[in-house]
CSV table of C-alpha atoms and ligand atoms in Angstrom, one decimal:
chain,number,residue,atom,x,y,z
A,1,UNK,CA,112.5,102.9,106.0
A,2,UNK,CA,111.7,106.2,107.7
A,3,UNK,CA,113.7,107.7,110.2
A,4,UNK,CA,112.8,107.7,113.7
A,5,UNK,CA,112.9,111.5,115.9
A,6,UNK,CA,116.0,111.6,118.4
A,7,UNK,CA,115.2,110.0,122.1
A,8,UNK,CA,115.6,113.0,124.5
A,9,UNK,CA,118.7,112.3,126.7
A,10,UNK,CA,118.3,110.8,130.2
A,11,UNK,CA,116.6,108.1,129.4
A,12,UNK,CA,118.7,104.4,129.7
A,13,UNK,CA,118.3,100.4,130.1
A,14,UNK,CA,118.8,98.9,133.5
A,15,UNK,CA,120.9,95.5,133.4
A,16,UNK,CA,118.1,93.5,132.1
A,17,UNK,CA,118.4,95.9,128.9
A,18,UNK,CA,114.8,97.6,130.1
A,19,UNK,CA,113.9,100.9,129.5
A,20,UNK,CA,114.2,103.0,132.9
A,21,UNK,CA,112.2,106.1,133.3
A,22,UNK,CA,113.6,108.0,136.7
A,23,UNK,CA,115.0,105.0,137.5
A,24,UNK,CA,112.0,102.7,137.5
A,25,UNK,CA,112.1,99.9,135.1
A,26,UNK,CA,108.9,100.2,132.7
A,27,UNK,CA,107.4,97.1,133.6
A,28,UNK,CA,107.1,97.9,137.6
A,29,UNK,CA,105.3,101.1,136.2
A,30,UNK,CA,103.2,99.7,134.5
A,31,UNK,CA,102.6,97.7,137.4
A,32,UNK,CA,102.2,100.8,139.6
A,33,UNK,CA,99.6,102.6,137.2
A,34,UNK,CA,98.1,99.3,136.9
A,35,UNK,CA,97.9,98.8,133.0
A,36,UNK,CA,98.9,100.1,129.6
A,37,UNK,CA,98.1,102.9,127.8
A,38,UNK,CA,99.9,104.9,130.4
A,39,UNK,CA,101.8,108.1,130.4
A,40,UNK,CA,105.1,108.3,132.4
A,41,UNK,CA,106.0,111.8,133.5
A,42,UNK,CA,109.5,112.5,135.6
A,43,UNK,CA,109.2,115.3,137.8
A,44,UNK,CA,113.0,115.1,138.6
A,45,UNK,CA,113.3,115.4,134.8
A,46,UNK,CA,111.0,118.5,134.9
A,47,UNK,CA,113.0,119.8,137.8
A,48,UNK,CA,116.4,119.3,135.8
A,49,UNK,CA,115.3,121.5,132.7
A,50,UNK,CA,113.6,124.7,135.1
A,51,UNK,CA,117.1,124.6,136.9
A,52,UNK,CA,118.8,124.6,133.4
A,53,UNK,CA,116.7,127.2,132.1
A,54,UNK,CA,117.5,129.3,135.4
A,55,UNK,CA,121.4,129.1,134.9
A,56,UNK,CA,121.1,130.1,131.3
A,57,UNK,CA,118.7,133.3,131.7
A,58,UNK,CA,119.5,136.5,133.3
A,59,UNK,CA,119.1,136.4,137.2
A,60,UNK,CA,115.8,138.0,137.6
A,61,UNK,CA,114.1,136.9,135.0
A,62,UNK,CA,110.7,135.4,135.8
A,63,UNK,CA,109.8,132.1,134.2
A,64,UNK,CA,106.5,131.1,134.0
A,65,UNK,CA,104.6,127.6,132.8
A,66,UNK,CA,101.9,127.7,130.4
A,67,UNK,CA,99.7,125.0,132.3
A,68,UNK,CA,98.2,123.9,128.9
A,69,UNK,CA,101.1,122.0,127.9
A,70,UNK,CA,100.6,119.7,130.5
A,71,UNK,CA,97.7,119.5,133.4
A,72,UNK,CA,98.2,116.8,135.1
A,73,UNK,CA,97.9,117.5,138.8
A,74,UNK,CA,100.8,116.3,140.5
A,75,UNK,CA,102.7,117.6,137.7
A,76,UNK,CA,101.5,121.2,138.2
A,77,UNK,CA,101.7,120.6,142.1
A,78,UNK,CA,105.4,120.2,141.8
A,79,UNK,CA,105.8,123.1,138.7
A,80,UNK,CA,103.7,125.0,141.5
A,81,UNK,CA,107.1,125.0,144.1
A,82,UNK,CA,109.7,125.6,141.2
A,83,UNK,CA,108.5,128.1,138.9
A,84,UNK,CA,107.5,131.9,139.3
A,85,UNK,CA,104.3,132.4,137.9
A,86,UNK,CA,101.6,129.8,135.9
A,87,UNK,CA,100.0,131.0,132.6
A,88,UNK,CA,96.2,129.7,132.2
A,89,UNK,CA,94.1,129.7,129.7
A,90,UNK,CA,90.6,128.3,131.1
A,91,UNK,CA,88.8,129.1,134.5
A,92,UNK,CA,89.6,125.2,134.8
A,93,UNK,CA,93.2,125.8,134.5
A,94,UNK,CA,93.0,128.8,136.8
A,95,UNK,CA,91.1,126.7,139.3
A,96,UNK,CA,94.0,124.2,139.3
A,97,UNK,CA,96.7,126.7,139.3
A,98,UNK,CA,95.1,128.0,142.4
A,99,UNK,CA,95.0,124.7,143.8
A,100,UNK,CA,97.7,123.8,143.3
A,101,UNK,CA,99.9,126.4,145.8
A,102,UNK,CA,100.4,129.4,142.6
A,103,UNK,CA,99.8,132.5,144.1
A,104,UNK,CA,97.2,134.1,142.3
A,105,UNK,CA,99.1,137.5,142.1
A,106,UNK,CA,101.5,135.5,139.7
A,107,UNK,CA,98.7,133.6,137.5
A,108,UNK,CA,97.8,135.4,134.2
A,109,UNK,CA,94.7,134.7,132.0
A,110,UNK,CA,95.3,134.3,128.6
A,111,UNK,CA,93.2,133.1,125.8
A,112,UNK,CA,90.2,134.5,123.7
A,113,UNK,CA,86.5,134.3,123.8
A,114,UNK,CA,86.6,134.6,127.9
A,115,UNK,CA,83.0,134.1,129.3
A,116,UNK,CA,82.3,136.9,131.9
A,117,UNK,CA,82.2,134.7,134.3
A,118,UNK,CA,85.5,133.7,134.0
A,119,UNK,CA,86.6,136.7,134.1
A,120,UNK,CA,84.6,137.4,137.2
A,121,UNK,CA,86.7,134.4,138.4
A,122,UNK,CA,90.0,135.9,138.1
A,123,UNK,CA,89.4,139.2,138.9
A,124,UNK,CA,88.4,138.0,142.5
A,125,UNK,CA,90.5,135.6,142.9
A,126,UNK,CA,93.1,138.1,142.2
A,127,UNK,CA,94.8,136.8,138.8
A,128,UNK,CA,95.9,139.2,136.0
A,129,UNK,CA,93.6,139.2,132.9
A,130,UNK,CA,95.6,138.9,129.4
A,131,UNK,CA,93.3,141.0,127.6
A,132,UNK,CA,92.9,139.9,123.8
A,133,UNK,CA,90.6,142.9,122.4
A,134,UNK,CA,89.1,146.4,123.6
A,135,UNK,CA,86.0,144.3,123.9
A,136,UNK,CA,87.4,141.9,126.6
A,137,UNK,CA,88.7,145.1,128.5
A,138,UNK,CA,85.4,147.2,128.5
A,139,UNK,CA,83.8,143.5,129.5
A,140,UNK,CA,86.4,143.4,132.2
A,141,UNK,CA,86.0,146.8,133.8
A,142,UNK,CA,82.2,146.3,134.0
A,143,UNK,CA,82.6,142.7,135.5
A,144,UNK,CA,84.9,144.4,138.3
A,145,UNK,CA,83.0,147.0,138.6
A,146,UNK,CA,79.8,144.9,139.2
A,147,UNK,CA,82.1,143.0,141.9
A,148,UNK,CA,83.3,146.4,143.6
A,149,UNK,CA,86.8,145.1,143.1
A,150,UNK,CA,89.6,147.0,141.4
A,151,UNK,CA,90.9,144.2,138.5
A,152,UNK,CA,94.6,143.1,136.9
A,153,UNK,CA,94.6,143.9,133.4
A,154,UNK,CA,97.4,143.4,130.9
A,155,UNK,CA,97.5,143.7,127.8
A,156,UNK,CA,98.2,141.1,125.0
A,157,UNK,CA,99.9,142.8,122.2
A,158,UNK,CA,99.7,141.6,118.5
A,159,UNK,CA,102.7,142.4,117.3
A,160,UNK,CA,103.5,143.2,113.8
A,161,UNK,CA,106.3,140.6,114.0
A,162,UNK,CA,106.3,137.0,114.1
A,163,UNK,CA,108.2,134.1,115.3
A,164,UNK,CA,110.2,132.8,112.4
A,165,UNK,CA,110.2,129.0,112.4
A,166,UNK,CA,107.8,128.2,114.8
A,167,UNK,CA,105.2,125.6,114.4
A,168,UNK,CA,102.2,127.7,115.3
A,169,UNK,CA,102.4,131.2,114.7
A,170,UNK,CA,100.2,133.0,117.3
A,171,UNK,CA,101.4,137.1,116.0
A,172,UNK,CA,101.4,138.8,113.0
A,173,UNK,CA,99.0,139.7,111.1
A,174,UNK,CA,94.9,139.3,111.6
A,175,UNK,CA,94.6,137.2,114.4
A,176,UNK,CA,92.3,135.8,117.2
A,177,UNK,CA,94.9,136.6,119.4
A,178,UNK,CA,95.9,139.6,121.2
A,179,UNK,CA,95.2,143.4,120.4
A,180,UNK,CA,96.7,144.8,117.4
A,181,UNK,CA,99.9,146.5,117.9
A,182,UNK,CA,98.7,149.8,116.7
A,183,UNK,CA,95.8,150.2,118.8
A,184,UNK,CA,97.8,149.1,122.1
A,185,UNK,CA,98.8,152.9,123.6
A,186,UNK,CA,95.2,153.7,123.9
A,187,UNK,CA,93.9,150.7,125.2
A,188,UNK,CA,96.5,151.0,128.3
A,189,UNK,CA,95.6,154.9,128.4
A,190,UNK,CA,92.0,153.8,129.1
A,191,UNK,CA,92.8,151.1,131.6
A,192,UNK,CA,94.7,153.6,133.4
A,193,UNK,CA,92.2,156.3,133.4
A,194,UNK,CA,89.0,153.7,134.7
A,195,UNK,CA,91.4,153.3,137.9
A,196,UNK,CA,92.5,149.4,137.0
A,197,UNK,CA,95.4,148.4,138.3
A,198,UNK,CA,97.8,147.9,135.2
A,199,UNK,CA,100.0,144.6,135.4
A,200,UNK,CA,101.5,145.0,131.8
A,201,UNK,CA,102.3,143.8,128.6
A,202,UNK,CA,101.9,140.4,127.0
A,203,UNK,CA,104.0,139.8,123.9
A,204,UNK,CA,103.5,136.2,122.7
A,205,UNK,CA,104.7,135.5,118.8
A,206,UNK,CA,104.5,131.9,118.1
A,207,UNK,CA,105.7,128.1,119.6
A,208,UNK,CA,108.2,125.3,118.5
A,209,UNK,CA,110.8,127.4,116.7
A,210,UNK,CA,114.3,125.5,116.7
A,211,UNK,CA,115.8,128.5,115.5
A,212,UNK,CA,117.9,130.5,118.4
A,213,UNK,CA,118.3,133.3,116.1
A,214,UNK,CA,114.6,133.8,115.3
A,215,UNK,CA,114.1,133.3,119.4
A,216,UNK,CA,116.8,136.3,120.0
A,217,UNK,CA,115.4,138.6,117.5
A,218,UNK,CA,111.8,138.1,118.4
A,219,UNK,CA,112.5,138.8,122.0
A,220,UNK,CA,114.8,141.5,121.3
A,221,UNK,CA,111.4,142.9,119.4
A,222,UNK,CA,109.2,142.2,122.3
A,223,UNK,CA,111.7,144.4,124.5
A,224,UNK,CA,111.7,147.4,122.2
A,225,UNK,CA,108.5,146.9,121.2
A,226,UNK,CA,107.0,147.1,125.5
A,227,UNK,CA,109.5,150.1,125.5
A,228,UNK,CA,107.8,151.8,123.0
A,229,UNK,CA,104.5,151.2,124.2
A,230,UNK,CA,105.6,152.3,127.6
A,231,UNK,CA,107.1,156.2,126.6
A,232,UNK,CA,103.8,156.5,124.3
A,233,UNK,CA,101.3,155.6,127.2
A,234,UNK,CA,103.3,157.1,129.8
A,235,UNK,CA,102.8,153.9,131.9
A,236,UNK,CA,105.5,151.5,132.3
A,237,UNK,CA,104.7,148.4,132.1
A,238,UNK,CA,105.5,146.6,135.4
A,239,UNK,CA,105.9,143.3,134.1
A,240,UNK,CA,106.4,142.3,130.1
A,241,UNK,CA,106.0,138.8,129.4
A,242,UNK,CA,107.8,137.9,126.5
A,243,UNK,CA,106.6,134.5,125.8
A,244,UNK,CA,108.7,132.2,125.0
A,245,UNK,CA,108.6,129.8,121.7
A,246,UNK,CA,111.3,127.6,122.6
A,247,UNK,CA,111.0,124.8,120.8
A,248,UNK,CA,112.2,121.1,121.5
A,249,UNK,CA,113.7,118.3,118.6
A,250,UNK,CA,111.0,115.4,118.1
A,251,UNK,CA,111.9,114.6,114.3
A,252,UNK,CA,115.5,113.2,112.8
A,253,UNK,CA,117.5,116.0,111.9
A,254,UNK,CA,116.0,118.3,114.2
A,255,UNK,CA,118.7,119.9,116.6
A,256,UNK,CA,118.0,121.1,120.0
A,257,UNK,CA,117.8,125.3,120.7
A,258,UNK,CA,120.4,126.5,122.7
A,259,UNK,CA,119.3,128.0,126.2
A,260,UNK,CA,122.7,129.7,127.1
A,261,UNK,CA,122.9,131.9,124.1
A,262,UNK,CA,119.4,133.2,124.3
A,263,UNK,CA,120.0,133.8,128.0
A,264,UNK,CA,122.9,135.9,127.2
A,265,UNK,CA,121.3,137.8,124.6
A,266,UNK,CA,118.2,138.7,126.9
A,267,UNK,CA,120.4,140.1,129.3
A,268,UNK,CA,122.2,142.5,127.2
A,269,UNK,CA,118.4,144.3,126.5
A,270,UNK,CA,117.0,143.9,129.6
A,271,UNK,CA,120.0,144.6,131.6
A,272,UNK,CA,119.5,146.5,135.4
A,273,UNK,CA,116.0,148.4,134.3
A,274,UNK,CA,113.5,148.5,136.7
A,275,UNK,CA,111.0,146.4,134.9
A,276,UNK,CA,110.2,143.2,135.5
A,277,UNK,CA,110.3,140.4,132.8
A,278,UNK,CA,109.1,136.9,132.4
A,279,UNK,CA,109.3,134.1,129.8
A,280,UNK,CA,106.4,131.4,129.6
A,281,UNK,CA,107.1,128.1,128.3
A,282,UNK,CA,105.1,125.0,128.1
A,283,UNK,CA,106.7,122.2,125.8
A,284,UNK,CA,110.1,123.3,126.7
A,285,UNK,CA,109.8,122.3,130.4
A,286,UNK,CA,107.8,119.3,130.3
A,287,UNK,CA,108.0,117.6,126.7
A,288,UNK,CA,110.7,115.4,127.0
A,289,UNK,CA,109.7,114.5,130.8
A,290,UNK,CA,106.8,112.1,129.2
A,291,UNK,CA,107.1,108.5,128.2
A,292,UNK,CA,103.7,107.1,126.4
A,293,UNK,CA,103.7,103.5,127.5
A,294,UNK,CA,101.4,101.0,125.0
A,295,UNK,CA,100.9,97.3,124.6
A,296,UNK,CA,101.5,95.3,121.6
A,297,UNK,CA,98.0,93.3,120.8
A,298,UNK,CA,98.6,92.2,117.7
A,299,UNK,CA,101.8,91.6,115.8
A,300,UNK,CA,100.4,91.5,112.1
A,301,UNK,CA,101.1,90.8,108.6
A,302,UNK,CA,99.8,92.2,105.5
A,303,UNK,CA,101.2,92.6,101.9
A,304,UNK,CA,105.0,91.8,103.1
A,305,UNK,CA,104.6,94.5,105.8
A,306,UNK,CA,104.4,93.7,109.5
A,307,UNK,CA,102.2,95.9,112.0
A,308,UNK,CA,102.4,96.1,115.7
A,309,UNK,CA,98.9,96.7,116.9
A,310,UNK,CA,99.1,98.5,120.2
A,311,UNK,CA,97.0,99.2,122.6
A,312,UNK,CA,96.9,102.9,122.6
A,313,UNK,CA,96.9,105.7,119.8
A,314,UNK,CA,95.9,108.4,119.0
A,315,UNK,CA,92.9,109.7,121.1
A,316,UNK,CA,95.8,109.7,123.9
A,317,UNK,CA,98.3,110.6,121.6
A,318,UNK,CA,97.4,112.7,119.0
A,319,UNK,CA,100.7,114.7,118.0
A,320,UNK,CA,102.5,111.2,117.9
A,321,UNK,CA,100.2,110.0,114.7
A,322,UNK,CA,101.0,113.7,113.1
A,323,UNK,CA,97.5,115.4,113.4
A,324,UNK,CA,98.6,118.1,115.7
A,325,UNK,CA,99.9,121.2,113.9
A,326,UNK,CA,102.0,119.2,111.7
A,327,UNK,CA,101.8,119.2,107.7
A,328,UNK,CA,103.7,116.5,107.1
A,329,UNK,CA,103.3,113.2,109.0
A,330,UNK,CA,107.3,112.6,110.3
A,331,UNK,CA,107.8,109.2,113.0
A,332,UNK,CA,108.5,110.7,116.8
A,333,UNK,CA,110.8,108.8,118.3
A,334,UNK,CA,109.7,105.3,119.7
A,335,UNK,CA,111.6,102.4,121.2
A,336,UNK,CA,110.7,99.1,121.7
A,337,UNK,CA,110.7,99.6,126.0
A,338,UNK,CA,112.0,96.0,126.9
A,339,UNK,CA,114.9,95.8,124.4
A,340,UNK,CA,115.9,99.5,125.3
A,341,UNK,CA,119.4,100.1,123.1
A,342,UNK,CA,119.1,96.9,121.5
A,343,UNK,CA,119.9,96.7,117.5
A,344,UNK,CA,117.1,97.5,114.7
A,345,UNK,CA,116.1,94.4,113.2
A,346,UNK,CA,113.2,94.6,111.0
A,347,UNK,CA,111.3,97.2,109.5
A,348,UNK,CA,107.5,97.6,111.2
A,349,UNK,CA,104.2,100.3,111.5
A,350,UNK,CA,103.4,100.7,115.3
A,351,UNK,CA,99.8,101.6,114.6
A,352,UNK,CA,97.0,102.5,117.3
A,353,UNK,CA,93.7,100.0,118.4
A,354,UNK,CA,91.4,102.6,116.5
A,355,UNK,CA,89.1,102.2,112.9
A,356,UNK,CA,90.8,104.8,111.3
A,357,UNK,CA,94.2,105.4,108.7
A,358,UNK,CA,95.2,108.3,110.3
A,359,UNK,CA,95.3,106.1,113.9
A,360,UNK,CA,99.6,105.7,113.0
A,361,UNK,CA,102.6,105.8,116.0
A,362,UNK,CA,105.4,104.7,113.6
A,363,UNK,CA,105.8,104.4,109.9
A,364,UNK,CA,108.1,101.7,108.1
A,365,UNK,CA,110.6,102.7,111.3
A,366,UNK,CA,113.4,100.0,112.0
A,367,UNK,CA,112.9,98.2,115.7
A,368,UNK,CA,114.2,95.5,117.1
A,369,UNK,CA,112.2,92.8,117.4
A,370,UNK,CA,109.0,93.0,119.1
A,371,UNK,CA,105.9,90.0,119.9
A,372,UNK,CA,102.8,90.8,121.4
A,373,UNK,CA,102.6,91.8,124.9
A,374,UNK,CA,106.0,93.4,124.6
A,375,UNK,CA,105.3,97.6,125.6
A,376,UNK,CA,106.2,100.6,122.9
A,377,UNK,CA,107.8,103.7,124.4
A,378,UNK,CA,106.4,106.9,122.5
A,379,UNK,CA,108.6,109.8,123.6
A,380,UNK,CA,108.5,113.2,124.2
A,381,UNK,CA,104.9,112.9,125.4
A,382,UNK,CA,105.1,115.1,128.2
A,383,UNK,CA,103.5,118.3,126.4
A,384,UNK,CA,100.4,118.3,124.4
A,385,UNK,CA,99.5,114.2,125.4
A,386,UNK,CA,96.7,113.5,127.2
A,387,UNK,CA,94.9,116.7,127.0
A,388,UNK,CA,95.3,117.8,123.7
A,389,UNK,CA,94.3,114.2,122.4
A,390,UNK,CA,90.2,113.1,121.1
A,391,UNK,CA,90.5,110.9,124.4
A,392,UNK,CA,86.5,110.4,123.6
A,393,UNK,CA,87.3,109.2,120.4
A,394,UNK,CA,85.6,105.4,119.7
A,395,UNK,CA,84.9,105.2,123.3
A,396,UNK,CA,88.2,103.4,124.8
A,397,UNK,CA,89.2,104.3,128.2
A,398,UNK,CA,91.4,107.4,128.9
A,399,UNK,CA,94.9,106.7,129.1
A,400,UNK,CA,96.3,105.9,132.7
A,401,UNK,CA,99.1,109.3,134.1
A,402,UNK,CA,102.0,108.8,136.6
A,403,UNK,CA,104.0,111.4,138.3
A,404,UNK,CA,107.2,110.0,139.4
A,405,UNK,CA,110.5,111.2,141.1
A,406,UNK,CA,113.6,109.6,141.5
A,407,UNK,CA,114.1,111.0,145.1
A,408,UNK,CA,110.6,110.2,146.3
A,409,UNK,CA,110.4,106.7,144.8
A,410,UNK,CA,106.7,106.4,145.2
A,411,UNK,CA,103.7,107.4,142.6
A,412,UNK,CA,102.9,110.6,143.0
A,413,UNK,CA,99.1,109.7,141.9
B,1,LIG,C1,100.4,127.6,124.4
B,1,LIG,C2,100.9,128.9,125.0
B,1,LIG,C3,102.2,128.8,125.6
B,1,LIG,C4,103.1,127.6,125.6
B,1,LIG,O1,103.6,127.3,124.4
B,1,LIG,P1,104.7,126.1,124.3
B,1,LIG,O2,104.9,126.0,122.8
B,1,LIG,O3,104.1,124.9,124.9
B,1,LIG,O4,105.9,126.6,125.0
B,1,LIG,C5,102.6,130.0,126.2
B,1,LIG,N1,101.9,131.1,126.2
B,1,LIG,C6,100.7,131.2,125.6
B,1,LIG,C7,99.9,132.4,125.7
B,1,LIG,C8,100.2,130.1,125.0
B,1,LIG,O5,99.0,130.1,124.4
C-alpha cells in the first residue's frame, strides 16, 4: 500500500455521497462538459485563495499570476478582475493576458530565448520586458528603437541565493535564467543612459518550497539584495518583484505553508518605503482549484493485482504519473468521485489508456470500491494540467476544461 497525497479542503459529497466541485455534483459536470477526461476548475475556489493571500500580505503589496500555471481562458478572464498584474512567459500568453482585460502596463515578460518579434510585441503593446541577459537588453533597445517607441525594461536578477526546498530551483548559480547578480548595476546603468524607461527589478529564486522559513529568508534576500542594486545604480527600482515560490501539499506528509507568517515578515522589510513590490504566484492560486475527472474502462486483473483502466492519463495529466520535476514517483491524491468519503476497501493501480509504464495515476493506493464506468477524481490539477501535459501524445483527444462558479451556476466555457 502507498499513501495517497492529502485532498485540498473544500471539496465534499452531496447526500447521494457524490463528490461536489463548487457545488455541482460530478456527474452533472460531466454532463455539462459533455464527457470524461475533463478538468474541473472553481473560480470561486480561485477567488477564495487571492482574497486569503490579500489578508495575509502587507496592504500594498502587488500580487501578480504567473499565467503559465494555468491558461485556460475563462480562468485567466476572471484572475484578470482580481489580481494586480499577470506574469507571461510567451507572446501567446501575453496575447491572452491582453485579452483578457490585464492592463498592459501591469503584464511583465519573463522567460529566455525571446524572438525579436516578441519583443517587438510587448514593447508596443506597452508590457514590461523581464530581461534575462545583456544580450536580450541590447536586442531590446534596437527593437524599440526600430519601432520609435521608448520600451519597459526590467531586469531579472540571478541572485547568488537560492530557494531552499523548492522543487525547481530557477537562481543560483549558472543559469538560463536571469542576469548574474554581479553584472546587474551596469546593466540598469545602461538602460538608464539609452533613455528606456526603467520598470525594475525581477528577483525570482525557485517554486514549490513548503518551507516558510526558506520563503522568509529568500524574500528577505530579494529585498536587500533590490536595495543594494538600487544605491549602486543610483536608480531605484520602481517596482521589485520578488517572486514568489509558495508551494502547495500534493503528497502524504506534506504540510501546507503558512501565508500569515510570511505576510508578517514581508512587512517588517518593506514597511512604508516608497517602492513598489509585487509577488507572482502560479500553483499557489490555482492548484488546488482543479479536479481531473477520468472514466474507468477497464477494471483489470493481473498477478493478484487489480488495475482501473481509465480513460485519461498522462498526456493530460502529466505531474499526476510523476514525470514532472519529481524524482521520486509519490501517488497525488485521488478519490473514487461517486463514493466521495466512503471507506478504503481494496488495494488498486489507477493507470492511464496509454502504451506506456510510466502512463500511472495511483500506485497500490487503497479505494473504495470502484467498476467500470465509475469516474476517478485526480486532485490538485488546477496548475501545471492541461498545458504542461504531451496532450499529442498517441493521438487521443485533448482533455475537455470547465470554468465554474458557485455564484454564477452556469459553465463558464
Ligand atoms: C513559473 C513561474 C512562476 C510561477 O511559479 P509557481 O510555482 O507556479 O508559483 C512565477 N514566476 C516566474 C518567472 C515563473 O517562471
Amino acid at each position: 500500500m502507498k499513501p495517497l497525497g492529502p485532498i485540498p479542503p473544500g471539496y465534499g459529497a452531496d447526500a447521494a455521497g457524490q463528490l461536489s466541485i463548487g457545488g455541482h455534483d460530478v456527474a452533472s459536470l460531466i454532463g455539462m462538459a459533455g464527457d470524461t477526461p475533463l478538468f474541473v476548475y472553481d473560480l470561486a475556489m480561485v477567488a477564495a485563495r487571492v482574497a486569503a493571500l490579500r489578508a495575509a500580505m502587507p496592504a500594498g503589496l502587488e500580487i501578480h499570476y504567473a499565467i503559465k500555471a494555468n491558461p485556460f481562458v475563462p480562468l485567466v478572464e476572471a484572475m484578470a478582475r482580481m489580481v494586480d498584474g499577470f506574469d507571461v512567459a510567451s507572446e501567446g500568453e501575453l496575447v491572452r493576458a491582453i485579452t483578457a482585460g490585464m492592463g498592459a502596463a501591469h503584464i511583465s515578460f519573463a522567460g529566455p530565448g525571446k524572438r525579436t518579434r516578441e519583443l517587438e510585441a510587448a514593447i508596443r503593446a506597452g508590457a514590461t520586458i523581464n530581461l534575462e541577459s545583456e544580450r536580450e537588453a541590447e536586442r531590446a533597445l534596437a527593437a524599440a528603437d526600430g519601432l520609435g517607441l521608448t520600451p519597459r525594461l526590467a531586469v531579472r536578477v540571478n541572485p547568488e541565493f537560492e530557494l531552499r526546498g523548492s522543487g525547481m530551483r530557477m537562481g543560483g548559480g549558472a543559469k538560463p535564467f536571469g542576469v548574474d547578480q554581479a553584472r546587474v548595476v551596469p546593466l540598469v546603468r545602461r538602460l538608464v543612459a539609452a533613455g528606456a524607461d526603467y520598470r525594475g527589478l525581477h528577483i525570482f529564486a525557485g517554486s514549490q518550497s513548503l518551507d516558510g522559513a526558506a520563503i522568509i529568508e529568500t524574500q528577505a534576500n530579494s529585498v536587500a539584495l533590490a536595495h543594494r542594486i538600487d544605491a549602486e545604480s543610483g536608480a531605484r527600482a520602481p517596482l521589485v518583484n520578488l517572486g514568489g515560490g509558495f508551494g502547495i501539499p500534493y503528497f502524504a506528509g506534506d504540510k501546507a505553508i503558512d501565508v500569515t507568517a510570511i505576510g508578517a515578515a514581508l512587512a517588517d522589510w518593506i514597511g512604508d518605503e516608497p517602492q513598489r513590490y509585487a509577488i507572482e504566484l502560479g500553483r499557489w492560486l490555482v492548484a488546488e482549484a482543479g479536479v481531473y475527472l477520468t472514466r474507468i474502462v477497464e477494471r483489470k486483473d493481473s498477478h493478484g493485482k487489480t488495475f482501473l483502466v481509465t480513460d485519461g492519463g498522462l498526456h493530460h495529466q502529466l505531474a499526476a504519473s510523476g514525470n514532472f520535476g519529481t524524482v521520486v514517483r509519490r501517488n497525488y491524491p485521488v478519490a473514487v468521485a461517486g463514493r466521495f468519503g466512503d471507506d478504503a476497501e481494496e488495494e488498486v493501480s489507477v493507470v492511464g489508456c496509454l502504451c506506456t509504464p510510466l502512463d500511472r495515476l495511483a500506485d497500490d493506493a487503497m479505494l473504495p470500491r470502484a467498476d467500470e464506468g465509475d469516474v476517478i477524481a485526480v486532485f490538485l490539477a488546477g496548475a501545471y494540467g492541461a498545458t504542461a501535459s504531451p496532450a499529442a501524445f498517441l493521438g487521443h483527444p485533448p482533455a475537455r476544461e470547465i470554468a465554474i462558479s458557485a455564484v454564477n451556476a452556469a459553465a463558464l466555457t
